[in-house]
C-alpha positions as a Markdown table, in Angstrom:
| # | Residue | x | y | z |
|---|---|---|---|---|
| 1 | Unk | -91.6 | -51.1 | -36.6 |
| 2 | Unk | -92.6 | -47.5 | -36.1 |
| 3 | Unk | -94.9 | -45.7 | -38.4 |
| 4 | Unk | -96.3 | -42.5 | -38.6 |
| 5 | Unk | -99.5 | -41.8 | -37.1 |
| 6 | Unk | -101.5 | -40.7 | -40.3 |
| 7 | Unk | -99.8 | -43.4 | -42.2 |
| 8 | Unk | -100.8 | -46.7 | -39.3 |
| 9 | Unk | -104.5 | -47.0 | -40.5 |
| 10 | Unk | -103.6 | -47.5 | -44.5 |
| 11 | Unk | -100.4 | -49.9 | -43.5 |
| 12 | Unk | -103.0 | -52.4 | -41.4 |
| 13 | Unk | -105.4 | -52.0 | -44.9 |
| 14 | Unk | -102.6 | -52.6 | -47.4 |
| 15 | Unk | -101.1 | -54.9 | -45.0 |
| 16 | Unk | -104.5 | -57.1 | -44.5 |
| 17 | Unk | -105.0 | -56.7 | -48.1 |
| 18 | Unk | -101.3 | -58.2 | -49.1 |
| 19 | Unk | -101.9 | -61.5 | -47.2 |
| 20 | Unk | -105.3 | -61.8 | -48.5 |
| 21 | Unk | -103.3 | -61.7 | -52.2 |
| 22 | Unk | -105.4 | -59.2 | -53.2 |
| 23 | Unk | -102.3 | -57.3 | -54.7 |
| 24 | Unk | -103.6 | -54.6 | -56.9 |
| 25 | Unk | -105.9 | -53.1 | -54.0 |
| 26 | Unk | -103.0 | -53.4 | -51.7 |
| 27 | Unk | -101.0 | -51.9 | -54.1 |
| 28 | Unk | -103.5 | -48.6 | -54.3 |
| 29 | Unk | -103.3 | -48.4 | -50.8 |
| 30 | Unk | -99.9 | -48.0 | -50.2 |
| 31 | Unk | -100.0 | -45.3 | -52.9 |
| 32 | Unk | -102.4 | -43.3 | -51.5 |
| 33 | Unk | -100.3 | -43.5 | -48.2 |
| 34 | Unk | -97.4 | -42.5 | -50.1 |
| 35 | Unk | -99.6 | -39.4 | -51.5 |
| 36 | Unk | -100.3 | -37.8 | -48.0 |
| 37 | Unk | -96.8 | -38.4 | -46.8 |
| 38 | Unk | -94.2 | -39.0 | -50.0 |
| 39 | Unk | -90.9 | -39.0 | -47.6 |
| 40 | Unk | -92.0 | -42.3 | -45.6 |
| 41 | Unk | -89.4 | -45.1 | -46.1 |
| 42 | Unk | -92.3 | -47.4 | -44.1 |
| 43 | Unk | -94.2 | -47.1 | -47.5 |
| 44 | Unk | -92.3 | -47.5 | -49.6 |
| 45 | Unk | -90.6 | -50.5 | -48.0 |
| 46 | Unk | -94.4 | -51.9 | -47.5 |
| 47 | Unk | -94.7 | -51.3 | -51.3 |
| 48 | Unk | -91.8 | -53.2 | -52.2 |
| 49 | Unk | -93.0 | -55.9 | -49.8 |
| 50 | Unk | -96.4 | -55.9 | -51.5 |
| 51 | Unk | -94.1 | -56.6 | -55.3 |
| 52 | Unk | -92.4 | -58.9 | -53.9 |
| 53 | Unk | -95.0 | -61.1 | -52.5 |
| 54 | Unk | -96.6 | -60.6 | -56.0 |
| 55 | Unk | -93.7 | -62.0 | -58.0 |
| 56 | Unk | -92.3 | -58.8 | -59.3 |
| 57 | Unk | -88.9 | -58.3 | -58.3 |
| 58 | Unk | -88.0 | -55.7 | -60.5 |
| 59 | Unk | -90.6 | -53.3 | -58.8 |
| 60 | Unk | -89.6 | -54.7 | -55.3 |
| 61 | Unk | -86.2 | -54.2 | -55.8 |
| 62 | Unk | -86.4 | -50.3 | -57.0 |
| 63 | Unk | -88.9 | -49.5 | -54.0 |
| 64 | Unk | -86.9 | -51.0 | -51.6 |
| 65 | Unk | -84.2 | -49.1 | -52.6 |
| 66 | Unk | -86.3 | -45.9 | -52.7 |
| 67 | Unk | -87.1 | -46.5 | -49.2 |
| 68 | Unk | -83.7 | -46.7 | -48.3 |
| 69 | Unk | -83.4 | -43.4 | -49.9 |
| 70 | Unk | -85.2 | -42.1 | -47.3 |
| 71 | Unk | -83.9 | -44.0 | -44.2 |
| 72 | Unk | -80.8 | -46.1 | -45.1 |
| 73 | Unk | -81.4 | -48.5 | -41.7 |
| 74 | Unk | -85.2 | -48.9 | -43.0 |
| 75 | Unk | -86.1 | -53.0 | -41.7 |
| 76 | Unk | -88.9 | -53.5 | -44.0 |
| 77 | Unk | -86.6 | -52.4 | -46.7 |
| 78 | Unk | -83.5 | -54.6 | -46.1 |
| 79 | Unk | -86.0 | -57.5 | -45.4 |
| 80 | Unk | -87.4 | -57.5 | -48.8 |
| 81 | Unk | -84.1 | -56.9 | -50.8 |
| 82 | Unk | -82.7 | -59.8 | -48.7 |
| 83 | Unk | -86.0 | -62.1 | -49.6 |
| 84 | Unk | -86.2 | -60.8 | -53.3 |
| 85 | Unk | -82.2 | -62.0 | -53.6 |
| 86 | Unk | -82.6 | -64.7 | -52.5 |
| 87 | Unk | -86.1 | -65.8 | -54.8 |
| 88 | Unk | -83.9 | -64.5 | -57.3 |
| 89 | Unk | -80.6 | -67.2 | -56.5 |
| 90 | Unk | -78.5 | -64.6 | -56.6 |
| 91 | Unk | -76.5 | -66.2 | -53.9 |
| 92 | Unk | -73.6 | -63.7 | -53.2 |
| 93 | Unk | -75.3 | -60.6 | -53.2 |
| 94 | Unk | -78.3 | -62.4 | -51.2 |
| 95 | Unk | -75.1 | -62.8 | -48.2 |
| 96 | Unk | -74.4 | -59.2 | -47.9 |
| 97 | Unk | -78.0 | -58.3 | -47.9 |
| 98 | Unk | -78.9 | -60.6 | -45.0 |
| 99 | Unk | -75.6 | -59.5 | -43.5 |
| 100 | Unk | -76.4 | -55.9 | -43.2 |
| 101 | Unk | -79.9 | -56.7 | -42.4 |
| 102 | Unk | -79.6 | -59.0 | -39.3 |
| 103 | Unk | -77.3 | -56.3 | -38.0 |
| 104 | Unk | -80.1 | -53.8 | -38.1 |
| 105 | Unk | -82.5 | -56.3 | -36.7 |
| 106 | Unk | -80.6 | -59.4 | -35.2 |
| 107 | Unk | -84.2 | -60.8 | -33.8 |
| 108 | Unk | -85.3 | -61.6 | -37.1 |
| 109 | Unk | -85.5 | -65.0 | -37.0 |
| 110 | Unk | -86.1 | -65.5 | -41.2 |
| 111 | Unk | -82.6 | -63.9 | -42.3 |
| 112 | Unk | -80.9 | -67.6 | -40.9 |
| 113 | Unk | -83.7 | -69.7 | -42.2 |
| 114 | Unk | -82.8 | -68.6 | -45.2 |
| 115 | Unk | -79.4 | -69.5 | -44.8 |
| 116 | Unk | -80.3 | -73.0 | -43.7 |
| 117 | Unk | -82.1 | -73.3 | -46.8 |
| 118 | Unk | -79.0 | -72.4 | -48.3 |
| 119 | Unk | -76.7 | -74.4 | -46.8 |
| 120 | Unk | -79.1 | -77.5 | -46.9 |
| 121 | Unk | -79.9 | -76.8 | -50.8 |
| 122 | Unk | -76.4 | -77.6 | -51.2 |
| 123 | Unk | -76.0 | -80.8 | -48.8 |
| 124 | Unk | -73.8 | -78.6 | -46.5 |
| 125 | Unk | -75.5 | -80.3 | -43.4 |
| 126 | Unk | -73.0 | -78.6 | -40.6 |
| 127 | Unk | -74.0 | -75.1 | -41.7 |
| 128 | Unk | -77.3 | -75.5 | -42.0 |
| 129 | Unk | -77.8 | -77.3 | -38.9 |
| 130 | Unk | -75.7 | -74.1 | -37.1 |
| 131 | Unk | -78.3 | -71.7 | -39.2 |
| 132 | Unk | -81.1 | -73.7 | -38.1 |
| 133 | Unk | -80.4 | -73.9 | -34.7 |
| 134 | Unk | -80.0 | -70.1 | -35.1 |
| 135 | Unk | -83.3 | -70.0 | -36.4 |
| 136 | Unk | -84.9 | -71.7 | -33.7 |
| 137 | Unk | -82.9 | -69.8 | -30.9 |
| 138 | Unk | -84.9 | -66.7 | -32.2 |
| 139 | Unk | -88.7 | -68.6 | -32.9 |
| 140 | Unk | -88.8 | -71.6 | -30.9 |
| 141 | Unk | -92.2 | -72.6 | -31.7 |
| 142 | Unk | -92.4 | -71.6 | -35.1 |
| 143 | Unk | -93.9 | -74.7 | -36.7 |
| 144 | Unk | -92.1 | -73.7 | -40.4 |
| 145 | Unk | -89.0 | -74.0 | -38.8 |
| 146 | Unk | -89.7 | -77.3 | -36.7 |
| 147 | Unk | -90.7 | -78.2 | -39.7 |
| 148 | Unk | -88.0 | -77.7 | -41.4 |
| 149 | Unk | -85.7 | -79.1 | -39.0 |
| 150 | Unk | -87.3 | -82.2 | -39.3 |
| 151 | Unk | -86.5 | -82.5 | -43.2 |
| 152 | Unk | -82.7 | -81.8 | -42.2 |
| 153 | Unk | -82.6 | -84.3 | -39.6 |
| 154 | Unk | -84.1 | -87.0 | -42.0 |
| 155 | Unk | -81.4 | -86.2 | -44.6 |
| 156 | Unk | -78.7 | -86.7 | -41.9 |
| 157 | Unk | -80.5 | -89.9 | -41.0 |
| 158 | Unk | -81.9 | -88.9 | -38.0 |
| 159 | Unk | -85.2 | -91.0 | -38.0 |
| 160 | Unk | -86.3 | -90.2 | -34.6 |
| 161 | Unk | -85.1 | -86.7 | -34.2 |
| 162 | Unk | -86.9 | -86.1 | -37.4 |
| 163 | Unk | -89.8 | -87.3 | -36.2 |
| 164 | Unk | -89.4 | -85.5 | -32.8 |
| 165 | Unk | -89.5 | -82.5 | -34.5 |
| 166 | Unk | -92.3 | -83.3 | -36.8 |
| 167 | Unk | -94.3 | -83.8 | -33.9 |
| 168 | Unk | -93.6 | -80.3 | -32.5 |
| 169 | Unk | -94.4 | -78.9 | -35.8 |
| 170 | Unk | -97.8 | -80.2 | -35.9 |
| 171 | Unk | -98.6 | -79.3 | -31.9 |
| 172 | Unk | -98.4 | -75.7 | -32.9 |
| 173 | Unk | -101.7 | -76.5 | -34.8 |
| 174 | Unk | -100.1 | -74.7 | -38.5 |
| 175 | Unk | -101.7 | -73.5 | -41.4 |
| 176 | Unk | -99.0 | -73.1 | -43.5 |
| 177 | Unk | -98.5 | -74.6 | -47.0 |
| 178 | Unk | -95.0 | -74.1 | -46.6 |
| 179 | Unk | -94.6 | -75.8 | -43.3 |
| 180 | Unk | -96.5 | -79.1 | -45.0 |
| 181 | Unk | -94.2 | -78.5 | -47.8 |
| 182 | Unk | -91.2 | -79.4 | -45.5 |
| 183 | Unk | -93.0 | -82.2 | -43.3 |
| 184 | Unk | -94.0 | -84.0 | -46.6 |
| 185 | Unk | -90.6 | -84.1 | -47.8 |
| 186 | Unk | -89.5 | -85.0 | -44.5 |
| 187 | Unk | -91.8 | -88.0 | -44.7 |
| 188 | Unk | -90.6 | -89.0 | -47.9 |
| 189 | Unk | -87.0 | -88.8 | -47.3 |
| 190 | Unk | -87.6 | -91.4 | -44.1 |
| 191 | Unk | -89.8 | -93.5 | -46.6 |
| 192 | Unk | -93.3 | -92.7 | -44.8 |
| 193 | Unk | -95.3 | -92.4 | -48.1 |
| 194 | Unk | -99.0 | -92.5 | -46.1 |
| 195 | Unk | -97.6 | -89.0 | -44.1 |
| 196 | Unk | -96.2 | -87.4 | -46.8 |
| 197 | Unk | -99.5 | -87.7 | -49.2 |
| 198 | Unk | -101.5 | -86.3 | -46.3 |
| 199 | Unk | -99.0 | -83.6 | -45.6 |
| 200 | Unk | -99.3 | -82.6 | -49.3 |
| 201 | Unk | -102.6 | -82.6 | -49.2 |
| 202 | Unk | -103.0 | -79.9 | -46.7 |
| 203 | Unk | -100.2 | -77.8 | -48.1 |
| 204 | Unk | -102.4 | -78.2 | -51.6 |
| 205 | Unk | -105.6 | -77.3 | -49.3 |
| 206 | Unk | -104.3 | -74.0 | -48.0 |
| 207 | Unk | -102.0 | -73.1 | -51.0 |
| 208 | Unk | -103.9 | -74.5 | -54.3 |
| 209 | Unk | -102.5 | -71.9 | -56.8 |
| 210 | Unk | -98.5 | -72.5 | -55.9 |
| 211 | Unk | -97.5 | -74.9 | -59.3 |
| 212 | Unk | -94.5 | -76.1 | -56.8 |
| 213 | Unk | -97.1 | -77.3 | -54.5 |
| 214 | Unk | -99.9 | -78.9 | -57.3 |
| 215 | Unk | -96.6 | -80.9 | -59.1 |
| 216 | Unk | -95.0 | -82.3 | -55.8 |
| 217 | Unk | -98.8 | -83.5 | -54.6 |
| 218 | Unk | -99.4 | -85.2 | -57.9 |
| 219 | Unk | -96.0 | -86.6 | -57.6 |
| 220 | Unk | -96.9 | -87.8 | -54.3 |
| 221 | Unk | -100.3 | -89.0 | -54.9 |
| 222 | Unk | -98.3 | -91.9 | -57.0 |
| 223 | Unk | -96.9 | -93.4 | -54.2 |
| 224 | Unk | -100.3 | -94.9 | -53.2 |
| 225 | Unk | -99.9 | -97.2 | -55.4 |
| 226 | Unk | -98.9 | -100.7 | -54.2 |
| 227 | Unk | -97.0 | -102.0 | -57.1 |
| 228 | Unk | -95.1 | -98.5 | -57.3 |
| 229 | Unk | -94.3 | -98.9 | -53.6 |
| 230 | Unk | -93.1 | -102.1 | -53.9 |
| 231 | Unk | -90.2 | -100.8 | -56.5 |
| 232 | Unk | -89.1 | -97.7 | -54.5 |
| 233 | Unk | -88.1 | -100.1 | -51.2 |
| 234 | Unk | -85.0 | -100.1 | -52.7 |
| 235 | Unk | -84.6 | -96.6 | -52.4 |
| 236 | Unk | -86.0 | -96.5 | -48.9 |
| 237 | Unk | -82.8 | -98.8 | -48.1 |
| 238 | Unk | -81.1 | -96.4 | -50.2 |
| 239 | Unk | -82.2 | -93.2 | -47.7 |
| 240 | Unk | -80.8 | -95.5 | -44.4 |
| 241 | Unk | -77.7 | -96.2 | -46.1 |
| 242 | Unk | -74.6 | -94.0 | -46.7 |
| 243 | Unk | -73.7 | -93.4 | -50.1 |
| 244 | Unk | -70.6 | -95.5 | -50.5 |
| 245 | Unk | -72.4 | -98.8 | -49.3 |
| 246 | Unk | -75.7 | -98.0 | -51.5 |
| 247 | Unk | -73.5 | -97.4 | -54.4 |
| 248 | Unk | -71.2 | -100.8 | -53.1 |
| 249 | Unk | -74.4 | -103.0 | -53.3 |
| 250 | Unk | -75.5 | -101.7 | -56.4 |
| 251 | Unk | -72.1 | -102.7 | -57.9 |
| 252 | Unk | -72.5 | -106.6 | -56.9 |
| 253 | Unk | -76.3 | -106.7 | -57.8 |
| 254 | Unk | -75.3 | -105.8 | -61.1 |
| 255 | Unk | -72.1 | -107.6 | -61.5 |
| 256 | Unk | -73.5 | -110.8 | -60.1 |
| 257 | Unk | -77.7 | -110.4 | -60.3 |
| 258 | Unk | -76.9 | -108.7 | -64.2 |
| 259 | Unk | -80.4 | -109.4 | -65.8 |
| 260 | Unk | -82.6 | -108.9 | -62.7 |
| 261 | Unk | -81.1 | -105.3 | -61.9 |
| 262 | Unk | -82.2 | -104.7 | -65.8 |
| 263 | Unk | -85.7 | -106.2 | -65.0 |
| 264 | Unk | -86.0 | -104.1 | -61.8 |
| 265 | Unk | -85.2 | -101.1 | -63.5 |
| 266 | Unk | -87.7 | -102.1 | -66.4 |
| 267 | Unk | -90.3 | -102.9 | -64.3 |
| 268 | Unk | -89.3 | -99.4 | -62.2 |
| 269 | Unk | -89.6 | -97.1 | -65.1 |
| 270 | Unk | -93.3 | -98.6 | -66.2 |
| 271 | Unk | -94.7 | -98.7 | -62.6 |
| 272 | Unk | -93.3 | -94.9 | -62.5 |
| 273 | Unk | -95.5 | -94.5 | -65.8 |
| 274 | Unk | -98.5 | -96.6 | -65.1 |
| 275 | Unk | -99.0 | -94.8 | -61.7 |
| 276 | Unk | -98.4 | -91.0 | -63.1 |
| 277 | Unk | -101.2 | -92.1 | -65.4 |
| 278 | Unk | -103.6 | -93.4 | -62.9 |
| 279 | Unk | -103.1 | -90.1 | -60.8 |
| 280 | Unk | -104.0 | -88.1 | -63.8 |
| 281 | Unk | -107.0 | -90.0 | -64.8 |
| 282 | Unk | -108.0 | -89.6 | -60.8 |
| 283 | Unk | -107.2 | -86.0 | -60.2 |
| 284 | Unk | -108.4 | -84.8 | -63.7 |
| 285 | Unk | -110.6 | -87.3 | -65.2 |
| 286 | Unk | -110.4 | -89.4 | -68.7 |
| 287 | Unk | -111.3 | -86.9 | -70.5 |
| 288 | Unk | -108.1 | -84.9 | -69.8 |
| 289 | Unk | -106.2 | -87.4 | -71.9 |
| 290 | Unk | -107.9 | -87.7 | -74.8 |
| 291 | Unk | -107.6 | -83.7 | -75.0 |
| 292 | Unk | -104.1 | -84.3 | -74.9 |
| 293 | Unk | -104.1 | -86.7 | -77.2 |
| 294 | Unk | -105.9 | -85.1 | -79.8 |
């Protein structure tokens, strides 16, 4: 991306000063630039990006749109009015953002993660694996993507191709929460509970304030429970099965085995409970329940 000359130092500042979340300093940084030169779409755009990485769509959205304004083919611009449609789920306009963008920039490798994400939100498994490979065309060795790849292949029962890509991933030495995020739920979906806790626990490490990331670790964290294992091997079966012969099984266990599927799900729902607990009382101490109590 080219930027003006007078503007370059204050976009590395505000730049540096984005990623280190400091957000209001970044923020008076990219104003000042816009100050000594108030036509530049690269502000602006940075501006939007800095709102947008801070949660406030609104504000992305209308700088984005100012610094398209000033240069309708503006990168920076079209990249954060794709990302903020998309945070948004606003599915159909998020399309003919991306569209437009990857034909100003067809090298940026995000516009078909996205997608992927998409298409694998929805279980649309052909799509996303064509977005995917897409993705990984463009950034070969991006570890987020590897990563990723290996969650998709694990939902389309591809064990060792999952864990293929996994390995990749982690060879690329990342330090991403995001990039854990996937691996972890890669690792669960294959039924590898001792990977996924530890892959959470680094995504926690890097990314402590994200409420996704906290929940799903505490979530996690109950599976080291033995007695909690021992009730989700069904649902391990369940994740190497198709859908029709899990569902199949289920119907004969309960026409046949009626009062031990009742017992099993019992005995299911208070393991579920009794570990929850336990990971409370470890992460945040007794004392956190009485205070809930009272």
């Amino acid at each position: 991306m080219s930027l003006h000359a007078p503007g370059a130092p204050r976009y590395e500042r505000a730049f540096q000063l984005m990623n280190w979340r400091r957000f209001d300093e970044a923020i008076r940084e990219t104003e000042h630039w816009i100050l000594e030169d108030p036509e530049n779409a690269d502000a602006y755009g940075l501006l939007a990006q800095i709102h947008m990485k801070a949660g406030r769509y609104d504000r992305a959205m209308n700088y984005s749109a100012e610094a398209l304004r000033y240069d309708p083919e503006n990168a920076m611009a079209w990249f954060v009015r794709t990302m903020t449609l998309y945070s948004q789920g606003k599915e159909e306009l998020f399309l003919e953002a991306a569209e437009e963008a990857q034909r100003l920039d067809p090298l940026e490798s995000y516009y078909p993660f996205l997608k992927f994400n998409l298409a694998h939100k929805k279980g649309n498994f052909k799509t996303a694996r064509e977005e995917m490979d897409h993705a990984l065309r463009l950034a070969p060795d991006r570890s987020l993507y590897l990563a990723a790849d290996s969650y998709l292949r694990a939902n389309m029962r591809d064990f060792e191709g999952s864990l293929s890509s996994e390995s990749m991933a982690l060879f690329y030495d990342p330090e991403d929460d995001q990039t854990f995020l996937y691996l972890a739920w890669a690792a669960d979906r294959r039924g590898d509970y001792g990977k996924e806790i530890e892959f959470m626990k680094n995504a926690v490490r890097i990314d402590p304030a994200d409420a996704q990331i906290r929940s799903e670790y505490l979530n996690s964290l109950q599976k080291k429970y033995w007695f909690y294992r021992v009730l989700l091997m069904p649902f391990i079966v369940r994740k190497r099965l198709g859908r029709w012969q899990f569902f199949l099984i289920w119907v004969v266990l309960w026409l046949v085995f009626r009062p031990l599927v009742l017992l099993f799900l019992l005995l299911y729902v208070l393991a579920y409970w009794l570990s929850k607990l336990l990971v409370k009382v470890q992460v945040f101490g007794w004392k956190s329940l009485f205070r809930k109590i009272s």
